């Protein structure tokens, strides 16, 4: 019987070379030399009493025994990771107050909540949703622990994500038939602009681009803006995260060159406690997984246009 004991280095080496597809890349993944990985695999094979990897003409494949051992190794490493998190998470609990702009509240926050429920089930969130200006003010006055908005002046802040601003027009508008709308096409267009939130940013972006628009009305609520556009009061630029799956009576078009705005993750204190850090990390992961698609209505409208021109 083998006297070599199986250790974590052996298991990590096996999983690394399997998932990376080779000894060299596997060694890079776990931060050791290729010879160390080869030594670990030989030791594991000796401990198991059977070959685990077949090498043929520069390629490698797991043997039948290797596949079984790799499956068990994954389970062991995952169990150890869960044990490690138990120790890390023992003080990660309580309520964290998070201020977010409406678009983050509706699109990113649900994913962050799922992440927290899975990894930190003892954390509870108190979500404050408001305009950029409101979230910034809440963070400045320490009414919230973390804020995500487009304004971060005077606070501890980091770049969180960047979101495009898209053009919302009535479905029978002349610009609705275009796949992409040029910035120059917005010259002198009648616009509905948010009174708060990203409204000042839109004013600044258009001004910097040398595009003069006719601001017909400024509104505070998102639904009011949608209604105004639907009723042909004017067109609007809307952050991509703020768009629902379907905007009845309207279509969405990208702009060329695109306009985009930066969002920041901010807080008032110099350092966050462990619970607030866990929440911030969950929001970061959620933002990385975000993928935007034009609303179904816009896609359907494109299909109708193609049918008419066919």
Short mmCIF file of C-alpha atoms in Angstrom, two decimals:
data_model
loop_
_atom_site.label_atom_id
_atom_site.label_comp_id
_atom_site.label_asym_id
_atom_site.label_seq_id
_atom_site.Cartn_x
_atom_site.Cartn_y
_atom_site.Cartn_z
CA UNK A 1 0.00 0.00 0.00
CA UNK A 2 1.25 3.49 -0.85
CA UNK A 3 2.70 5.54 1.99
CA UNK A 4 2.36 8.82 0.09
CA UNK A 5 -0.44 10.95 1.49
CA UNK A 6 -2.69 12.93 -0.84
CA UNK A 7 -2.45 16.66 -0.17
CA UNK A 8 -4.18 19.79 -1.45
CA UNK A 9 -1.28 20.72 -3.73
CA UNK A 10 -1.80 17.49 -5.67
CA UNK A 11 -5.53 18.10 -6.04
CA UNK A 12 -5.06 21.73 -7.07
CA UNK A 13 -2.42 20.73 -9.63
CA UNK A 14 -4.71 18.12 -11.18
CA UNK A 15 -7.67 20.47 -11.48
CA UNK A 16 -5.47 23.30 -12.79
CA UNK A 17 -3.97 21.30 -15.66
CA UNK A 18 -7.36 19.80 -16.55
CA UNK A 19 -9.13 23.17 -16.67
CA UNK A 20 -6.22 25.01 -18.32
CA UNK A 21 -5.51 22.24 -20.81
CA UNK A 22 -1.84 21.68 -20.06
CA UNK A 23 0.94 21.47 -17.50
CA UNK A 24 2.48 24.85 -18.31
CA UNK A 25 -0.76 26.84 -18.10
CA UNK A 26 -1.84 24.84 -15.06
CA UNK A 27 1.41 25.75 -13.31
CA UNK A 28 0.89 29.44 -14.13
CA UNK A 29 -2.62 29.29 -12.69
CA UNK A 30 -1.54 28.05 -9.27
CA UNK A 31 1.72 30.01 -9.23
CA UNK A 32 4.29 27.20 -9.22
CA UNK A 33 6.82 25.80 -11.68
CA UNK A 34 5.89 23.23 -14.31
CA UNK A 35 8.25 20.72 -12.70
CA UNK A 36 6.43 21.18 -9.38
CA UNK A 37 3.12 20.40 -11.08
CA UNK A 38 4.59 17.31 -12.74
CA UNK A 39 5.97 16.17 -9.38
CA UNK A 40 2.57 16.68 -7.73
CA UNK A 41 0.79 14.63 -10.41
CA UNK A 42 3.32 11.80 -10.14
CA UNK A 43 2.82 11.77 -6.38
CA UNK A 44 -0.96 11.69 -6.78
CA UNK A 45 -0.75 8.85 -9.30
CA UNK A 46 1.50 6.90 -6.91
CA UNK A 47 -0.89 7.52 -4.01
CA UNK A 48 -3.91 6.42 -6.08
CA UNK A 49 -2.03 3.49 -7.57
CA UNK A 50 -3.02 4.17 -11.17
CA UNK A 51 -2.12 6.55 -14.02
CA UNK A 52 -4.38 9.61 -14.20
CA UNK A 53 -3.14 11.36 -17.34
CA UNK A 54 -2.17 10.04 -20.75
CA UNK A 55 0.29 12.10 -22.78
CA UNK A 56 0.30 11.60 -26.55
CA UNK A 57 2.07 13.83 -29.09
CA UNK A 58 1.93 16.91 -26.94
CA UNK A 59 -1.70 16.36 -25.95
CA UNK A 60 -3.00 15.15 -22.62
CA UNK A 61 -6.16 13.32 -21.66
CA UNK A 62 -7.49 12.01 -18.39
CA UNK A 63 -7.69 8.28 -18.01
CA UNK A 64 -10.93 6.75 -16.76
CA UNK A 65 -9.46 6.77 -13.26
CA UNK A 66 -8.22 10.33 -13.80
CA UNK A 67 -11.76 11.49 -14.57
CA UNK A 68 -13.06 9.95 -11.35
CA UNK A 69 -10.24 11.44 -9.28
CA UNK A 70 -10.71 14.89 -10.86
CA UNK A 71 -14.42 14.83 -10.00
CA UNK A 72 -13.67 13.92 -6.39
CA UNK A 73 -10.87 16.51 -6.22
CA UNK A 74 -13.26 19.27 -7.29
CA UNK A 75 -15.66 18.26 -4.55
CA UNK A 76 -12.91 18.32 -1.92
CA UNK A 77 -11.62 21.74 -2.99
CA UNK A 78 -15.14 23.18 -3.08
CA UNK A 79 -15.84 21.84 0.41
CA UNK A 80 -12.63 23.42 1.71
CA UNK A 81 -13.58 26.74 0.11
CA UNK A 82 -16.96 26.59 1.86
CA UNK A 83 -15.22 25.95 5.18
CA UNK A 84 -12.88 28.88 4.56
CA UNK A 85 -15.83 31.17 3.88
CA UNK A 86 -17.51 30.09 7.12
CA UNK A 87 -14.57 31.53 9.01
CA UNK A 88 -14.43 34.68 6.91
CA UNK A 89 -18.16 35.31 7.12
CA UNK A 90 -18.64 34.90 10.85
CA UNK A 91 -18.60 38.69 11.38
CA UNK A 92 -20.24 39.58 8.07
CA UNK A 93 -23.83 40.27 9.02
CA UNK A 94 -26.31 43.01 9.80
CA UNK A 95 -27.93 45.67 7.64
CA UNK A 96 -26.03 47.68 5.03
CA UNK A 97 -27.65 50.84 3.64
CA UNK A 98 -27.06 51.22 -0.10
CA UNK A 99 -28.05 54.29 -2.09
CA UNK A 100 -28.44 53.75 -5.84
CA UNK A 101 -29.78 55.56 -8.85
CA UNK A 102 -32.99 54.04 -10.20
CA UNK A 103 -31.34 52.22 -13.09
CA UNK A 104 -28.93 50.41 -10.75
CA UNK A 105 -31.81 49.60 -8.40
CA UNK A 106 -33.77 47.83 -11.13
CA UNK A 107 -31.01 46.06 -13.09
CA UNK A 108 -27.87 45.51 -10.98
CA UNK A 109 -29.30 45.27 -7.46
CA UNK A 110 -31.28 42.02 -8.01
CA UNK A 111 -28.11 40.24 -9.17
CA UNK A 112 -26.17 41.63 -6.20
CA UNK A 113 -28.89 40.40 -3.84
CA UNK A 114 -28.69 36.88 -5.29
CA UNK A 115 -24.92 36.96 -4.84
CA UNK A 116 -25.24 38.05 -1.20
CA UNK A 117 -27.93 35.50 -0.43
CA UNK A 118 -25.61 32.79 -1.73
CA UNK A 119 -22.37 33.97 -0.10
CA UNK A 120 -23.42 36.13 2.87
CA UNK A 121 -26.93 35.08 3.92
CA UNK A 122 -26.77 37.05 7.19
CA UNK A 123 -26.46 40.42 5.43
CA UNK A 124 -29.60 42.48 4.85
CA UNK A 125 -29.80 45.44 2.48
CA UNK A 126 -31.68 48.67 2.99
CA UNK A 127 -31.96 50.11 -0.53
CA UNK A 128 -32.37 53.87 -0.96
CA UNK A 129 -33.09 54.68 -4.61
CA UNK A 130 -32.94 58.25 -5.83
CA UNK A 131 -31.33 60.63 -8.28
CA UNK A 132 -27.58 61.11 -8.67
CA UNK A 133 -27.83 64.25 -6.59
CA UNK A 134 -29.80 62.56 -3.81
CA UNK A 135 -27.49 59.54 -3.57
CA UNK A 136 -24.45 61.83 -3.41
CA UNK A 137 -26.05 63.89 -0.65
CA UNK A 138 -26.99 60.79 1.36
CA UNK A 139 -23.41 59.49 1.15
CA UNK A 140 -21.94 62.89 2.04
CA UNK A 141 -24.11 63.04 5.18
CA UNK A 142 -23.40 59.38 6.12
CA UNK A 143 -27.06 58.44 5.79
CA UNK A 144 -26.01 55.43 3.69
CA UNK A 145 -23.00 53.12 3.88
CA UNK A 146 -22.43 52.85 0.12
CA UNK A 147 -23.69 54.89 -2.82
CA UNK A 148 -23.67 54.23 -6.57
CA UNK A 149 -24.34 57.27 -8.74
CA UNK A 150 -22.89 59.59 -11.36
CA UNK A 151 -21.67 62.21 -8.84
CA UNK A 152 -18.94 61.52 -6.28
CA UNK A 153 -17.39 64.92 -5.47
CA UNK A 154 -15.65 65.07 -2.09
CA UNK A 155 -16.15 61.38 -1.24
CA UNK A 156 -14.09 58.20 -1.24
CA UNK A 157 -14.98 56.83 -4.65
CA UNK A 158 -13.97 54.42 -7.38
CA UNK A 159 -15.11 53.95 -10.95
CA UNK A 160 -17.97 51.44 -10.87
CA UNK A 161 -19.12 51.07 -14.46
CA UNK A 162 -19.92 52.99 -17.60
CA UNK A 163 -23.32 52.90 -19.27
CA UNK A 164 -24.33 54.11 -22.69
CA UNK A 165 -27.03 56.66 -23.27
CA UNK A 166 -29.46 55.52 -25.95
CA UNK A 167 -31.98 57.48 -27.99
CA UNK A 168 -35.67 56.86 -27.30
CA UNK A 169 -38.05 57.95 -30.08
CA UNK A 170 -41.71 57.32 -30.99
CA UNK A 171 -42.06 54.21 -33.15
CA UNK A 172 -43.22 56.27 -36.17
CA UNK A 173 -40.52 58.95 -35.79
CA UNK A 174 -38.23 59.59 -38.78
CA UNK A 175 -35.22 58.43 -36.73
CA UNK A 176 -36.94 55.15 -35.79
CA UNK A 177 -36.15 53.74 -39.23
CA UNK A 178 -32.41 54.08 -38.76
CA UNK A 179 -30.25 51.34 -37.32
CA UNK A 180 -27.94 53.92 -35.75
CA UNK A 181 -28.53 57.64 -35.22
CA UNK A 182 -25.65 60.07 -35.78
CA UNK A 183 -25.04 62.70 -33.14
CA UNK A 184 -25.39 65.34 -35.85
CA UNK A 185 -28.95 64.13 -36.52
CA UNK A 186 -29.94 65.41 -33.07
CA UNK A 187 -29.25 69.03 -34.03
CA UNK A 188 -32.30 71.20 -33.23
CA UNK A 189 -34.38 68.13 -32.29
CA UNK A 190 -37.16 68.55 -29.74
CA UNK A 191 -36.06 66.86 -26.50
CA UNK A 192 -37.56 65.66 -23.24
CA UNK A 193 -34.76 65.84 -20.64
CA UNK A 194 -34.63 64.57 -17.04
CA UNK A 195 -34.78 67.48 -14.60
CA UNK A 196 -32.50 65.65 -12.16
CA UNK A 197 -30.39 62.50 -12.34
CA UNK A 198 -28.48 62.31 -15.61
CA UNK A 199 -30.14 65.46 -17.02
CA UNK A 200 -27.18 67.77 -16.27
CA UNK A 201 -24.80 65.18 -17.75
CA UNK A 202 -26.87 65.03 -20.95
CA UNK A 203 -26.78 68.83 -21.22
CA UNK A 204 -23.00 68.79 -20.81
CA UNK A 205 -22.41 65.93 -23.27
CA UNK A 206 -24.49 67.52 -26.01
CA UNK A 207 -22.83 70.88 -25.39
CA UNK A 208 -19.34 69.35 -25.60
CA UNK A 209 -20.34 67.64 -28.87
CA UNK A 210 -21.56 70.94 -30.30
CA UNK A 211 -25.13 69.65 -30.67
CA UNK A 212 -27.84 72.23 -29.94
CA UNK A 213 -31.25 70.79 -29.03
CA UNK A 214 -34.66 72.27 -28.30
CA UNK A 215 -35.52 71.28 -24.71
CA UNK A 216 -39.31 71.23 -24.73
CA UNK A 217 -39.78 70.01 -21.17
CA UNK A 218 -37.81 68.66 -18.21
CA UNK A 219 -39.38 65.89 -16.13
CA UNK A 220 -38.44 64.14 -12.91
CA UNK A 221 -40.07 60.71 -13.25
CA UNK A 222 -38.93 58.08 -15.75
CA UNK A 223 -42.47 57.00 -16.61
CA UNK A 224 -43.40 60.62 -17.36
CA UNK A 225 -40.46 60.84 -19.76
CA UNK A 226 -41.57 57.65 -21.55
CA UNK A 227 -45.11 59.00 -21.83
CA UNK A 228 -43.89 62.31 -23.26
CA UNK A 229 -41.82 60.55 -25.92
CA UNK A 230 -44.69 58.19 -26.76
CA UNK A 231 -46.95 61.24 -27.20
CA UNK A 232 -44.50 62.89 -29.65
CA UNK A 233 -43.59 65.73 -27.29
CA UNK A 234 -39.95 65.04 -28.09
CA UNK A 235 -37.21 62.43 -28.15
CA UNK A 236 -35.01 61.56 -25.17
CA UNK A 237 -31.61 60.17 -24.24
CA UNK A 238 -31.93 57.43 -21.64
CA UNK A 239 -29.28 55.42 -19.73
CA UNK A 240 -29.32 51.85 -20.97
CA UNK A 241 -29.86 50.46 -17.46
CA UNK A 242 -33.00 52.57 -17.05
CA UNK A 243 -34.78 50.99 -20.01
CA UNK A 244 -37.40 48.30 -19.37
CA UNK A 245 -37.59 45.28 -21.66
CA UNK A 246 -40.30 46.96 -23.75
CA UNK A 247 -41.23 50.64 -24.01
CA UNK A 248 -44.70 50.67 -25.55
CA UNK A 249 -45.02 52.96 -28.56
CA UNK A 250 -41.28 53.72 -28.65
CA UNK A 251 -38.08 52.31 -30.11
CA UNK A 252 -34.51 52.57 -28.90
CA UNK A 253 -31.58 53.43 -31.14
CA UNK A 254 -27.83 53.60 -30.41
CA UNK A 255 -25.96 56.81 -31.13
CA UNK A 256 -22.82 57.21 -33.23
CA UNK A 257 -20.44 58.20 -31.77
CA UNK A 258 -21.95 56.89 -28.54
CA UNK A 259 -22.63 58.98 -25.47
CA UNK A 260 -21.92 57.32 -22.13
CA UNK A 261 -21.82 58.29 -18.49
CA UNK A 262 -19.67 57.05 -15.63
CA UNK A 263 -21.10 55.67 -12.42
CA UNK A 264 -19.10 55.64 -9.19
CA UNK A 265 -19.19 53.52 -6.04
CA UNK A 266 -18.73 55.92 -3.13
CA UNK A 267 -18.80 56.11 0.64
CA UNK A 268 -18.17 58.72 3.28
CA UNK A 269 -15.89 56.82 5.68
CA UNK A 270 -12.22 56.28 4.89
CA UNK A 271 -12.72 52.51 5.20
CA UNK A 272 -15.71 50.18 5.00
CA UNK A 273 -16.54 47.53 7.56
CA UNK A 274 -16.49 43.86 6.52
CA UNK A 275 -20.22 43.74 5.75
CA UNK A 276 -20.13 46.87 3.60
CA UNK A 277 -17.07 45.53 1.76
CA UNK A 278 -18.91 42.29 1.03
CA UNK A 279 -21.87 44.26 -0.35
CA UNK A 280 -19.59 46.45 -2.50
CA UNK A 281 -17.94 43.32 -3.92
CA UNK A 282 -21.34 41.80 -4.72
CA UNK A 283 -22.35 44.92 -6.66
CA UNK A 284 -19.02 44.89 -8.54
CA UNK A 285 -19.55 41.27 -9.57
CA UNK A 286 -23.13 42.02 -10.61
CA UNK A 287 -22.00 44.92 -12.80
CA UNK A 288 -19.44 42.69 -14.56
CA UNK A 289 -22.13 40.19 -15.53
CA UNK A 290 -24.46 42.85 -16.91
CA UNK A 291 -25.17 42.53 -20.65
CA UNK A 292 -27.49 44.96 -22.39
CA UNK A 293 -29.78 44.15 -25.30
CA UNK A 294 -32.10 46.54 -27.07
CA UNK A 295 -35.71 46.11 -25.95
CA UNK A 296 -37.73 43.52 -27.85
CA UNK A 297 -39.91 46.29 -29.28
CA UNK A 298 -36.92 47.78 -31.10
CA UNK A 299 -35.98 44.39 -32.56
CA UNK A 300 -39.55 43.76 -33.67
CA UNK A 301 -39.68 47.21 -35.24
CA UNK A 302 -36.52 46.47 -37.24
CA UNK A 303 -38.21 43.33 -38.56
CA UNK A 304 -41.29 45.35 -39.62
CA UNK A 305 -39.08 47.85 -41.45
CA UNK A 306 -37.28 45.04 -43.31
CA UNK A 307 -40.63 43.53 -44.35
CA UNK A 308 -41.80 46.87 -45.75
CA UNK A 309 -38.61 47.41 -47.75
CA UNK A 310 -38.36 43.82 -49.02
#
